[in-house]
CSV table of C-alpha atoms in Angstrom, one decimal:
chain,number,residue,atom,x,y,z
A,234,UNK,CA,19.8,-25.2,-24.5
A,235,UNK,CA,16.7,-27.9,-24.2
A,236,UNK,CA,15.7,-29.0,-27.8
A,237,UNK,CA,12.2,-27.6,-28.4
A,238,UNK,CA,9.4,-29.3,-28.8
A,239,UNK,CA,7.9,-28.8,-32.6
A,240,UNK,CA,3.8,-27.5,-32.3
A,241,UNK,CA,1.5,-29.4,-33.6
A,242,UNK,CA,-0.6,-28.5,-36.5
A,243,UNK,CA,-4.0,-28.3,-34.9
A,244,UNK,CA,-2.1,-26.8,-31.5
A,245,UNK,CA,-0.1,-24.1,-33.8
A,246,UNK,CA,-3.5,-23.4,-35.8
A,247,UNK,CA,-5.6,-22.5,-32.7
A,248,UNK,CA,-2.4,-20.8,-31.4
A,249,UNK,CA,-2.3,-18.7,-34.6
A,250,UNK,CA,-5.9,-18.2,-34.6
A,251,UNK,CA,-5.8,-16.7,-30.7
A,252,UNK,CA,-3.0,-14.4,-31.4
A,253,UNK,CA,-1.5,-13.4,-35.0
A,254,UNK,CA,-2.8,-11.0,-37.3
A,255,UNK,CA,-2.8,-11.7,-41.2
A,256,UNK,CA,-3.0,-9.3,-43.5
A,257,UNK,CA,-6.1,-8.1,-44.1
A,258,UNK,CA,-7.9,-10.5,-42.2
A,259,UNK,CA,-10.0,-9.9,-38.9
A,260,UNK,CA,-9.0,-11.2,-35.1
A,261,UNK,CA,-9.3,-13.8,-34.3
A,262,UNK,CA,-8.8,-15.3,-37.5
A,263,UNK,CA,-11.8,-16.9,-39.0
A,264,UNK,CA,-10.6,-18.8,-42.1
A,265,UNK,CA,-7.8,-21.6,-41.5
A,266,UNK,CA,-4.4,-20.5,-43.1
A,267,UNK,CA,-2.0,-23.4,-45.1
A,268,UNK,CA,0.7,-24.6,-42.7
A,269,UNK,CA,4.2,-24.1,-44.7
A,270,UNK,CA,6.9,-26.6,-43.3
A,271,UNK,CA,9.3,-25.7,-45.6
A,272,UNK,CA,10.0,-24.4,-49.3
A,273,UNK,CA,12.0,-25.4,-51.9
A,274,UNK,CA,12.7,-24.8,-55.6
A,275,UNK,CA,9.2,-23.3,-56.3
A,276,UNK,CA,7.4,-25.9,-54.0
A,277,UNK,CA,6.1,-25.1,-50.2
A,278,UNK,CA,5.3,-28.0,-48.2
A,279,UNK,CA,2.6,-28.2,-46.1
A,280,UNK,CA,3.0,-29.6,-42.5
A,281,UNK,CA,0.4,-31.5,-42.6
A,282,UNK,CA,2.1,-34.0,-44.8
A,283,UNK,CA,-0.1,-33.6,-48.0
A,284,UNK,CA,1.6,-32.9,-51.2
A,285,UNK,CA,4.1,-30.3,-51.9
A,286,UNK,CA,2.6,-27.0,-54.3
A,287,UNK,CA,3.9,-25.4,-56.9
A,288,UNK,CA,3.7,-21.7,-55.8
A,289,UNK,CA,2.3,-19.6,-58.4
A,290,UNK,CA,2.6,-16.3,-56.2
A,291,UNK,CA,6.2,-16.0,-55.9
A,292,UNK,CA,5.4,-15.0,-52.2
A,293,UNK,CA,3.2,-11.8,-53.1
A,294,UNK,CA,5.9,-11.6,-56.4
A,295,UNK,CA,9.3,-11.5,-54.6
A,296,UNK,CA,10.6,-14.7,-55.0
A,297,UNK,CA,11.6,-14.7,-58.1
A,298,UNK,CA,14.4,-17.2,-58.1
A,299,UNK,CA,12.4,-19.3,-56.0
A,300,UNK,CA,13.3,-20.7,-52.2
A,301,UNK,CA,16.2,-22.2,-51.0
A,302,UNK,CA,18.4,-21.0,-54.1
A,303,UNK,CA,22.4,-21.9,-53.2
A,304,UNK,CA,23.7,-18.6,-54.1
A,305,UNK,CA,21.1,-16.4,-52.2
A,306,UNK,CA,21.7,-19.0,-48.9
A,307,UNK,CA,25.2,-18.6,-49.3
A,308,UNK,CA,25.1,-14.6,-49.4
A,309,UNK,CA,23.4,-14.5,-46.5
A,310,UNK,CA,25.5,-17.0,-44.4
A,311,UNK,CA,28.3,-15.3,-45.5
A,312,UNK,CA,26.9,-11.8,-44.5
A,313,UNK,CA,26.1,-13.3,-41.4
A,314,UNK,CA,29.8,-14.3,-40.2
A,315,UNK,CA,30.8,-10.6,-40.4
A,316,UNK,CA,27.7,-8.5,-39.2
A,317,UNK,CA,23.7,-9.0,-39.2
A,318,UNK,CA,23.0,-5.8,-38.8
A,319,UNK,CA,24.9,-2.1,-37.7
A,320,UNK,CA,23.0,1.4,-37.7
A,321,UNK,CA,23.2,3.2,-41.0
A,322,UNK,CA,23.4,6.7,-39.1
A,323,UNK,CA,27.3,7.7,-39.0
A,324,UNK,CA,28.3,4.5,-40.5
A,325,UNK,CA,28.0,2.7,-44.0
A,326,UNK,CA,29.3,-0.8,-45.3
A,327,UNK,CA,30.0,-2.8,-48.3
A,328,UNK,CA,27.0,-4.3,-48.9
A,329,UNK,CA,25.1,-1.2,-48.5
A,330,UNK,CA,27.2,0.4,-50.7
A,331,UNK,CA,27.3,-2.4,-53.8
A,332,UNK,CA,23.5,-2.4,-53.8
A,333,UNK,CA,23.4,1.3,-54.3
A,334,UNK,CA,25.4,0.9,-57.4
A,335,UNK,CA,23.5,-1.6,-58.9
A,336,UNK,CA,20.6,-0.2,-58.7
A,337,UNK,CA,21.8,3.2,-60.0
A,338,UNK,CA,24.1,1.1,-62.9
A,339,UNK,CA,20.5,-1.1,-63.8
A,340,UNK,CA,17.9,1.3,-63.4
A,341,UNK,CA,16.7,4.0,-66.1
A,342,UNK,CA,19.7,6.9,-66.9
A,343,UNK,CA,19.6,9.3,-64.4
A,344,UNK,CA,18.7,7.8,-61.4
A,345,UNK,CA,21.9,8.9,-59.1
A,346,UNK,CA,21.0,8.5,-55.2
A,347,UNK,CA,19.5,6.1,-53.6
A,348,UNK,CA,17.3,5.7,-50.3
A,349,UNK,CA,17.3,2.4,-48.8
A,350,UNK,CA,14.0,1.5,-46.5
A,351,UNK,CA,12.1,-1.3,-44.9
A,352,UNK,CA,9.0,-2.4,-46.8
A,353,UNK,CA,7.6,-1.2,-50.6
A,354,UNK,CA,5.3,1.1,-48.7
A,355,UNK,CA,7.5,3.0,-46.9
A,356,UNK,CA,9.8,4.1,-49.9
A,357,UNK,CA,6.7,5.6,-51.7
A,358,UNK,CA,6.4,7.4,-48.4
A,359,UNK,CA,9.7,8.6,-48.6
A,360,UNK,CA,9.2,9.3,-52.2
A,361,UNK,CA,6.3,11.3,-51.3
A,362,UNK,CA,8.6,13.2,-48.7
A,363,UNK,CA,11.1,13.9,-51.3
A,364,UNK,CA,8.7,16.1,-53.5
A,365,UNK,CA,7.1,17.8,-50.9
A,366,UNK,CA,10.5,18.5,-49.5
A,367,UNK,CA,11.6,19.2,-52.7
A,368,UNK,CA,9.0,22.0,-53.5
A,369,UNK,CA,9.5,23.6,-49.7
A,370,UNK,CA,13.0,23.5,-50.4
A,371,UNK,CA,12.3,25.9,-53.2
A,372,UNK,CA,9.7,28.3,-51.6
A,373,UNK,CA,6.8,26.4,-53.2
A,374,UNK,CA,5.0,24.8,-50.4
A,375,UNK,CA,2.0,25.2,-51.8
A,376,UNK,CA,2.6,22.0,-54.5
A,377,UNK,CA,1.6,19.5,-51.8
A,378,UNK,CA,-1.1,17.2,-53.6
A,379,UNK,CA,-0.7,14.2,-55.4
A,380,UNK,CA,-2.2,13.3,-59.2
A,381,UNK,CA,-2.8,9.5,-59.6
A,382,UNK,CA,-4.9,7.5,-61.9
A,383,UNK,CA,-7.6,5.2,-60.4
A,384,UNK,CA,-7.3,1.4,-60.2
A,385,UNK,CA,-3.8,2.1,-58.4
A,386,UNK,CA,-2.0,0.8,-55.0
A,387,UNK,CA,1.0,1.7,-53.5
A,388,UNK,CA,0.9,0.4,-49.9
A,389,UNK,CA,-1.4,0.8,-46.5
A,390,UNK,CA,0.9,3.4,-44.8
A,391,UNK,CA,0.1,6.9,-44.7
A,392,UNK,CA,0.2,8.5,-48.1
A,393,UNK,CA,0.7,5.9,-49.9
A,394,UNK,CA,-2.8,4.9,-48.8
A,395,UNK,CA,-4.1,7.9,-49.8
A,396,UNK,CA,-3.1,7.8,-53.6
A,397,UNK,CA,-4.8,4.7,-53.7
A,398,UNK,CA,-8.0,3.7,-56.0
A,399,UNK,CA,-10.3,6.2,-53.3
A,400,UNK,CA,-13.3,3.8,-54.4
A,401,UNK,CA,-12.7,0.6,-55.8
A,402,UNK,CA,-9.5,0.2,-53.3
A,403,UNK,CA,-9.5,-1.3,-49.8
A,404,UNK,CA,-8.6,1.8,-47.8
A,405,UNK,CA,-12.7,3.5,-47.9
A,406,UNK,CA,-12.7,3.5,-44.4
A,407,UNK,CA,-10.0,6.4,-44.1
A,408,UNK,CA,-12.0,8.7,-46.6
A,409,UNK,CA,-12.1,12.3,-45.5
A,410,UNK,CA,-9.2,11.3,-43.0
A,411,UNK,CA,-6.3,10.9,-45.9
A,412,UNK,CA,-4.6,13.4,-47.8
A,413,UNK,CA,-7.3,14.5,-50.7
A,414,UNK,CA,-5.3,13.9,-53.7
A,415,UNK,CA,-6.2,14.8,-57.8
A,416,UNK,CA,-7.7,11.3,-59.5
A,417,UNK,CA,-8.1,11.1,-63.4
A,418,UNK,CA,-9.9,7.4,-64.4
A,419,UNK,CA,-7.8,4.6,-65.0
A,420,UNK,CA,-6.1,4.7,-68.0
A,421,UNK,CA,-7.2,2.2,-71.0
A,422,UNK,CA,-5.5,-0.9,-72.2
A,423,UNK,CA,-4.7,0.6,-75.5
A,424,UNK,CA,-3.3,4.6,-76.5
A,425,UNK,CA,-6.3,6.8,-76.9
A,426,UNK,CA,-5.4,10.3,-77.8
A,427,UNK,CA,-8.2,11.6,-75.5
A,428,UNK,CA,-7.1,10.3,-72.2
A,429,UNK,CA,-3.7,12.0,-73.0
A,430,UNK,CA,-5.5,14.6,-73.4
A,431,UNK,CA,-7.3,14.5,-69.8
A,432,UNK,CA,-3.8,13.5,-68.3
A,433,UNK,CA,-2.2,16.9,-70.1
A,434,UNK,CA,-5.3,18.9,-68.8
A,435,UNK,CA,-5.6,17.4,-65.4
A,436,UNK,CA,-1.9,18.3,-64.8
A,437,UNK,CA,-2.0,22.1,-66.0
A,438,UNK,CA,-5.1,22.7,-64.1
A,439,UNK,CA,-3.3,21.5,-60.8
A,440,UNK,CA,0.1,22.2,-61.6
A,441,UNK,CA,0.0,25.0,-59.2
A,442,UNK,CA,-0.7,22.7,-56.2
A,443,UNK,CA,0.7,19.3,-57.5
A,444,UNK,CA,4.1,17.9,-56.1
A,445,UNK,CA,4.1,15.1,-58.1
A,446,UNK,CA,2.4,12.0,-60.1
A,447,UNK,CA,2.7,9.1,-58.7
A,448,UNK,CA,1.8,6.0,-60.8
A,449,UNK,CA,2.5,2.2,-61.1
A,450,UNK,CA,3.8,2.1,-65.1
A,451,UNK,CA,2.5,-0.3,-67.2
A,452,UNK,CA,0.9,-2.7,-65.1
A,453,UNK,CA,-2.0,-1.4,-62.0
A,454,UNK,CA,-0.5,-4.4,-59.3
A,455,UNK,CA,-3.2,-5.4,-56.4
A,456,UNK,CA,-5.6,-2.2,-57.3
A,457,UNK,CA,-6.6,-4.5,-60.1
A,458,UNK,CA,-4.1,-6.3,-62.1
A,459,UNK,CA,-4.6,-4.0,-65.4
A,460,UNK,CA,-2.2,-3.3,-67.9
A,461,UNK,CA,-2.2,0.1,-69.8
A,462,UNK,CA,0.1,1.6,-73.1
A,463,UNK,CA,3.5,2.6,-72.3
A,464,UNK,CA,2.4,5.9,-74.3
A,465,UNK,CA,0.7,7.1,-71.1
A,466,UNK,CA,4.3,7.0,-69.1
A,467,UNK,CA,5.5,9.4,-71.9
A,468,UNK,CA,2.5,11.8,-71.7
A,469,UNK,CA,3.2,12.2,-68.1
A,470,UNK,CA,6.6,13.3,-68.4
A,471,UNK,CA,6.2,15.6,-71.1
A,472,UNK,CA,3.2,17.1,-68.8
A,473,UNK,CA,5.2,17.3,-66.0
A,474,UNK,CA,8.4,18.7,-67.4
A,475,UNK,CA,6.0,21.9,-68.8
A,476,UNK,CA,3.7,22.5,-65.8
A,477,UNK,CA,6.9,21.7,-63.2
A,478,UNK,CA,5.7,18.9,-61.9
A,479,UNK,CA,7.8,15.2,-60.2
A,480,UNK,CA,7.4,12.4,-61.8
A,481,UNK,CA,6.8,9.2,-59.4
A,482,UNK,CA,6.9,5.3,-60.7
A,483,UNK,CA,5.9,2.8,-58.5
A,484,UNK,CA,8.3,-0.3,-59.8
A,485,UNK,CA,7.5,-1.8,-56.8
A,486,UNK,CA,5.9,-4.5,-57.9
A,487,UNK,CA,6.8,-4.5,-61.6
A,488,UNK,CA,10.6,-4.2,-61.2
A,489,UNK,CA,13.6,-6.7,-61.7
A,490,UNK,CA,12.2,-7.6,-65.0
A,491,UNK,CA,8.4,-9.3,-64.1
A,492,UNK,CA,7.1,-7.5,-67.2
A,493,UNK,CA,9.9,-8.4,-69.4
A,494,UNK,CA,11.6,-5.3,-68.9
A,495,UNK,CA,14.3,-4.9,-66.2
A,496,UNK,CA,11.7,-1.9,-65.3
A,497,UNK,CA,8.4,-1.2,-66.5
A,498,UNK,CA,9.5,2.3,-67.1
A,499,UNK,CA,11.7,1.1,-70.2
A,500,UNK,CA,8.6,0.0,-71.9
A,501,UNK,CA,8.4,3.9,-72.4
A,502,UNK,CA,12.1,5.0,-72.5
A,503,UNK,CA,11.3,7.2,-69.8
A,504,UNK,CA,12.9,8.0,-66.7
A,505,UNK,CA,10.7,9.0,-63.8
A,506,UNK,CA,12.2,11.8,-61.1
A,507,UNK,CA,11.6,9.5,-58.2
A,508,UNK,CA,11.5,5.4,-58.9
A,509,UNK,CA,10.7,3.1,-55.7
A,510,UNK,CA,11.4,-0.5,-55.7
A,511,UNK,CA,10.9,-3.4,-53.4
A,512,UNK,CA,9.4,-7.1,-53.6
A,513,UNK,CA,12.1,-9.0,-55.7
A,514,UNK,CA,14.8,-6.8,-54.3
A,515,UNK,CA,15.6,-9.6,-52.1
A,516,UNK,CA,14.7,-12.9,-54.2
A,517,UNK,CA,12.2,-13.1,-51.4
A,518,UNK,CA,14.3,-13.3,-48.8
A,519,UNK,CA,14.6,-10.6,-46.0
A,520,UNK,CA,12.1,-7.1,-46.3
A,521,UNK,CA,13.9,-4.3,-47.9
A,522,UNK,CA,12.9,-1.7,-50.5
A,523,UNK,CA,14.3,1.7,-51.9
A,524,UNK,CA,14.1,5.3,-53.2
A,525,UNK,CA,16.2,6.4,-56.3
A,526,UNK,CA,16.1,9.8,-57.3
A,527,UNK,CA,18.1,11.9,-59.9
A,528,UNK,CA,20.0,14.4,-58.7
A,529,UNK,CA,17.5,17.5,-59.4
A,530,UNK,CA,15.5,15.8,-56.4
A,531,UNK,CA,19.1,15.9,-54.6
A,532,UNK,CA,20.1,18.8,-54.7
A,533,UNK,CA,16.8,20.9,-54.8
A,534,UNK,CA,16.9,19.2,-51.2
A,535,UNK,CA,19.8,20.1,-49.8
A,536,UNK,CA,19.4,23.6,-50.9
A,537,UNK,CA,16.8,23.8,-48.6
A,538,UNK,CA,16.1,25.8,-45.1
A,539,UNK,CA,16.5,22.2,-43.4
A,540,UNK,CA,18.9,20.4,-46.1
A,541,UNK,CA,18.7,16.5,-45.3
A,542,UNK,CA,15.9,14.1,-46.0
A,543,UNK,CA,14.8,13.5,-42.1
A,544,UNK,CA,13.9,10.1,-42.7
A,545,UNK,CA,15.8,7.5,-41.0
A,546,UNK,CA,14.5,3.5,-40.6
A,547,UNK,CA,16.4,1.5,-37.5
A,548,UNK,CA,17.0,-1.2,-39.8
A,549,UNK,CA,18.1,1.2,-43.3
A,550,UNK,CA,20.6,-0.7,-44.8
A,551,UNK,CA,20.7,-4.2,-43.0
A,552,UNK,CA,23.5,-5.6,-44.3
A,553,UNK,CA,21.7,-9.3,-44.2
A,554,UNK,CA,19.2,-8.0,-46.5
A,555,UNK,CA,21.9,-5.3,-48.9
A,556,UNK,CA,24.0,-8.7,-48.8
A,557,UNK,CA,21.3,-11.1,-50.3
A,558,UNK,CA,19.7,-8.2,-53.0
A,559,UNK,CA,23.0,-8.1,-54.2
A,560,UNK,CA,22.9,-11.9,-54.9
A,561,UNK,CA,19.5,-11.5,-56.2
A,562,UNK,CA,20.6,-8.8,-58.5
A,563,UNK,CA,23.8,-10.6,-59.4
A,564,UNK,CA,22.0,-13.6,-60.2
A,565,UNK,CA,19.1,-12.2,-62.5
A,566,UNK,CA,21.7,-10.3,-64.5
A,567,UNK,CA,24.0,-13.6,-64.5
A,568,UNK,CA,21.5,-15.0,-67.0
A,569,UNK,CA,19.2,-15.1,-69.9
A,570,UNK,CA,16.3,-13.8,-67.3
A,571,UNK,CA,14.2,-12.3,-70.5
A,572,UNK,CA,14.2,-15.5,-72.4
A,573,UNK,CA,13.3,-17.1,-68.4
A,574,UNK,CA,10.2,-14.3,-68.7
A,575,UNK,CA,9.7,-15.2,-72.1
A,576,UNK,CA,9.0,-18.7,-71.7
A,577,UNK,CA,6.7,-18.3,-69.1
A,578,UNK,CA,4.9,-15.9,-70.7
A,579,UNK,CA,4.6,-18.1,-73.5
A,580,UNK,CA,3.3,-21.0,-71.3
A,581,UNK,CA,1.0,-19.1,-69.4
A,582,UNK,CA,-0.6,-17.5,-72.8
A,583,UNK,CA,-0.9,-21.6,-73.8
A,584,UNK,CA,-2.5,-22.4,-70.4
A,585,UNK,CA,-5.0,-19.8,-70.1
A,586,UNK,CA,-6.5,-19.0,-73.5
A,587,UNK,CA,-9.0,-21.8,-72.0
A,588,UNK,CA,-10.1,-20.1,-69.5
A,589,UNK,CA,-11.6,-17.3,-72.0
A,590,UNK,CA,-14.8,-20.2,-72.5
A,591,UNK,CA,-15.3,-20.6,-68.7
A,592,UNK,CA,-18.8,-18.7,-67.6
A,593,UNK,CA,-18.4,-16.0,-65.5
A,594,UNK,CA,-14.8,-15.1,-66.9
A,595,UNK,CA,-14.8,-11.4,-68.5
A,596,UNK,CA,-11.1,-11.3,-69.4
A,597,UNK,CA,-7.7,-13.0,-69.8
A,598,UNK,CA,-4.4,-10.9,-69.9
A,599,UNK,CA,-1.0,-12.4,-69.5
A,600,UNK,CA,2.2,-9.7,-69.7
A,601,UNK,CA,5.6,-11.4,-69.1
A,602,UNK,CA,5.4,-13.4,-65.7
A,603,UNK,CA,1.9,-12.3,-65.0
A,604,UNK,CA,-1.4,-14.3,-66.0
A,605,UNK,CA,-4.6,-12.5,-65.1
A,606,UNK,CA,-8.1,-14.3,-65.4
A,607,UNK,CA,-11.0,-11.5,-64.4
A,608,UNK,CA,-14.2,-12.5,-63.8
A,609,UNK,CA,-17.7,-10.8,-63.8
A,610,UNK,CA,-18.5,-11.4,-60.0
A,611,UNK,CA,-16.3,-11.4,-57.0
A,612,UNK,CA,-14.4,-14.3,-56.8
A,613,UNK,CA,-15.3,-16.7,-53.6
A,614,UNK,CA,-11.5,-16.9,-52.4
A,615,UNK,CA,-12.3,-20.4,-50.5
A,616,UNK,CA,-13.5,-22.6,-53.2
A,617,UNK,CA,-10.8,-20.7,-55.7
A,618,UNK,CA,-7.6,-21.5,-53.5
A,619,UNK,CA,-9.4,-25.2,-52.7
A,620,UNK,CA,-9.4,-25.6,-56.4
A,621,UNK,CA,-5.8,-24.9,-57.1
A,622,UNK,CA,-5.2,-26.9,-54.4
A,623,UNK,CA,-6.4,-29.6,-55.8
A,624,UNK,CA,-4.5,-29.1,-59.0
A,625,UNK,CA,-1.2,-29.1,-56.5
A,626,UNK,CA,-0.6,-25.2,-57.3
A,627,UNK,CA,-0.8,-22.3,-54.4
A,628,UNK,CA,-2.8,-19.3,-55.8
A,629,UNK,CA,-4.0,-16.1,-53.7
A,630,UNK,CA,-7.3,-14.7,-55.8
A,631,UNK,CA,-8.4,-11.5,-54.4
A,632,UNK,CA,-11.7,-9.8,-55.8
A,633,UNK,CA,-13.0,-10.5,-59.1
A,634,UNK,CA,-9.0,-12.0,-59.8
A,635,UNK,CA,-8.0,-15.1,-60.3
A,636,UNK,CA,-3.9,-14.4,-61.0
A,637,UNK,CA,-0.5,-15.7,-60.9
A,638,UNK,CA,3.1,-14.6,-61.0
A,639,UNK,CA,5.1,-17.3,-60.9
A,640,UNK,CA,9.2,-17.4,-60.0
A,641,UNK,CA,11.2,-16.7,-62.6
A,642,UNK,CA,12.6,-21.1,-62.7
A,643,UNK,CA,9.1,-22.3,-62.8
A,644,UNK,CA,9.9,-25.0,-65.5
A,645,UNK,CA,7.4,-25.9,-68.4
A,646,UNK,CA,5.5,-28.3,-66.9
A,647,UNK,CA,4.5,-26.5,-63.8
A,648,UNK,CA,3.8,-23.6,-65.7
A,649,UNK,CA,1.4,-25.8,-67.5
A,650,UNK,CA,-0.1,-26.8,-64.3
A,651,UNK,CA,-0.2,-23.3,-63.0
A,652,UNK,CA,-2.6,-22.2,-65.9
A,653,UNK,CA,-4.2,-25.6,-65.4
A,654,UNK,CA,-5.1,-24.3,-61.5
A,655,UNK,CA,-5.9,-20.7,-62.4
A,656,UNK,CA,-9.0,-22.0,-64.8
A,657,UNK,CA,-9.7,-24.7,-62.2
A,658,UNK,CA,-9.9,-21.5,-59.3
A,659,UNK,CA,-12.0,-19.7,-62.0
A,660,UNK,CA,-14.2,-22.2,-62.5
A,661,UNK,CA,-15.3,-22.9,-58.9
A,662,UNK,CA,-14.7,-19.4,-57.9
């Protein structure tokens, strides 16, 4: 085969331009993306030839152990000298198999099955098919709404969309189209006994009609970047287990120990019904998400008129990408990763208690491997991401945010000069 030519960069730019679609962006593209070359360690390098960046995103949070790692290239070279992919219907494999037992052995007590899917958004749709399913199954079809709080996001597919922030959240345009699910506000940083109170009466009052609640624990991800009290997680399940309602968490984003608990869930000692994961599955390195349930969930199921879950993804299970979570997973538990949290929680607290003077800025959270600066204004995303740019550090501020999560081996120093980029993107932004 004839050695292909590489693109340019101002060839593969107007090519990209004419004919691919980023997320969330309109076509043809109007705003020039970074060129990656290559990444490695917790740099990307651009292919222009300017200097390397720290990445302070951990690729939309799932690169955890950062790019190129030896262990997570080996799994999947390995993997891929016995099989890249079979179907999962009629068949199983090894890898498939491991992964579904560590996430059962590492997730909160009680989770039993797992549901292995394509993308973060699609297991909360299939988590969302499990209650309803599960409430048909038992003559109840009439529990077919969703409670959420407001400030949350849980994907762009279908229902997932629709227990999304219905106001503040991107997806207005599909208002009176989606499902119309029950919102209570967002919940406050700190316990107050009153909003347990409107989460306990919001449930009762629906309880008839409600499948589930379906909530990201702890920390509100892209709706907002907010943090709440674990005490909330624990109202929910005590409200749910009297009005016979599923509990939902949304780990997706919060899971594999970003906010210094393996799962956010443990902040609470709670175990949801349903638990969906996805992001750091991986490290980062191939799409793949999942479903756990406990066995209630299971077998109310399969005592049902039509007894399976009919739900079935071409790719469930890829063994490249079972083969490489099992690495990841293998990896994080291989070490100290709460001290590795720790420490960067530690430095980002250091780095951004300046940006608390900057004008503009109305608040500055950091929890675990997440800094947060929120300003008063929506932030202009150019002159932010030119900023940290400058300060050699790749940053995605969306709204009135200005955040990072970096990898999990982001050393001192270029935790440093994170913080050092997120005030610099707050400043101009």
């Amino acid at each position: 085969m004839p050695e292909r030519a590489p693109l340019g960069v101002p060839e593969l730019l107007e090519l990209d331009r004419r004919h691919v679609w980023h997320p969330y962006g309109p076509m043809p593209g109007r705003a020039e993306p970074l060129v990656v070359e290559s990444a490695s360690g917790v740099r990307l390098r651009p292919a222009d030839g300017s200097d390397d960046l720290v990445d302070g995103m951990s690729s939309w949070w799932s690169a955890i152990h950062g790019y190129r790692h030896p262990v997570l290239d080996e799994a999947v070279r390995e993997q891929l000298g016995r099989m890249s992919h079979v179907m999962f219907g009629g068949l199983t494999h090894e890898p498939a198999v491991r992964l579904a037992k560590h996430l059962v052995d590492m997730s909160p007590e009680g989770l039993e099955h797992v549901f292995l899917a394509d993308s973060g958004s699609v297991s909360v749709e299939v988590a969302v098919k499990m209650c309803l399913q599960y409430w048909r199954s038992l003559g109840r079809p009439a529990k077919q709404r969703l409670l959420t709080w407001r400030g949350g996001y849980h994907g762009d597919t279908w229902q997932p969309m629709s227990v999304c922030d219905p106001e503040g959240g991107m997806h207005g345009l599909w208002s009176g189209v989606l499902p119309r699910q029950v919102f209570v506000d967002a919940p406050p940083v700190e316990f107050e006994e009153a909003y347990a109170d409107l989460l306990r009466e919001t449930i009762e009052r629906h309880a008839h009609e409600l499948a589930a609640v379906v909530v990201e624990p702890v920390v509100q991800g892209a709706g907002g970047m907010r943090f709440h009290s674990p005490g909330y997680l624990r109202v929910l399940r005590e409200a749910c287990d009297a009005h016979g309602v599923l509990l939902v968490f949304d780990e997706i984003a919060t899971g594999f120990g970003r906010t210094g608990a393996l799962f956010a869930a443990e902040h609470a000692a709670v175990t949801p019904d349903v638990m969906c994961v996805g992001k750091a599955l991986t490290g980062g390195y191939l799409t793949m998400a999942a479903t756990l349930c406990t066995s209630r969930v299971a077998d109310g199921i399969s005592r049902g008129e039509v007894p399976v879950l009919a739900h079935g993804p071409t790719f469930m299970g890829n063994p490249l990408a079972a083969a490489v979570a099992c690495a990841s997973i293998e990896l994080l538990l291989g070490q100290d990763w709460q001290a590795e949290v720790k420490r960067i929680e530690s430095g980002l607290r250091d780095g951004l208690a300046a940006a608390a003077e900057i004008p503009g800025v109305r608040d500055v959270r950091v929890l675990g491997a997440i800094g947060v600066v929120q300003l008063d204004h929506p932030v202009d995303m150019a002159a932010a991401t030119r900023a940290a740019v400058r300060e050699g550090v790749w940053l995605r501020p969306f709204r009135d945010l200005v955040y990072t999560m970096p990898p999990y081996v982001t050393d001192d120093a270029d935790v440093a000069r994170i913080a050092r980029a997120v005030c610099a993107a707050a400043r101009e932004g």
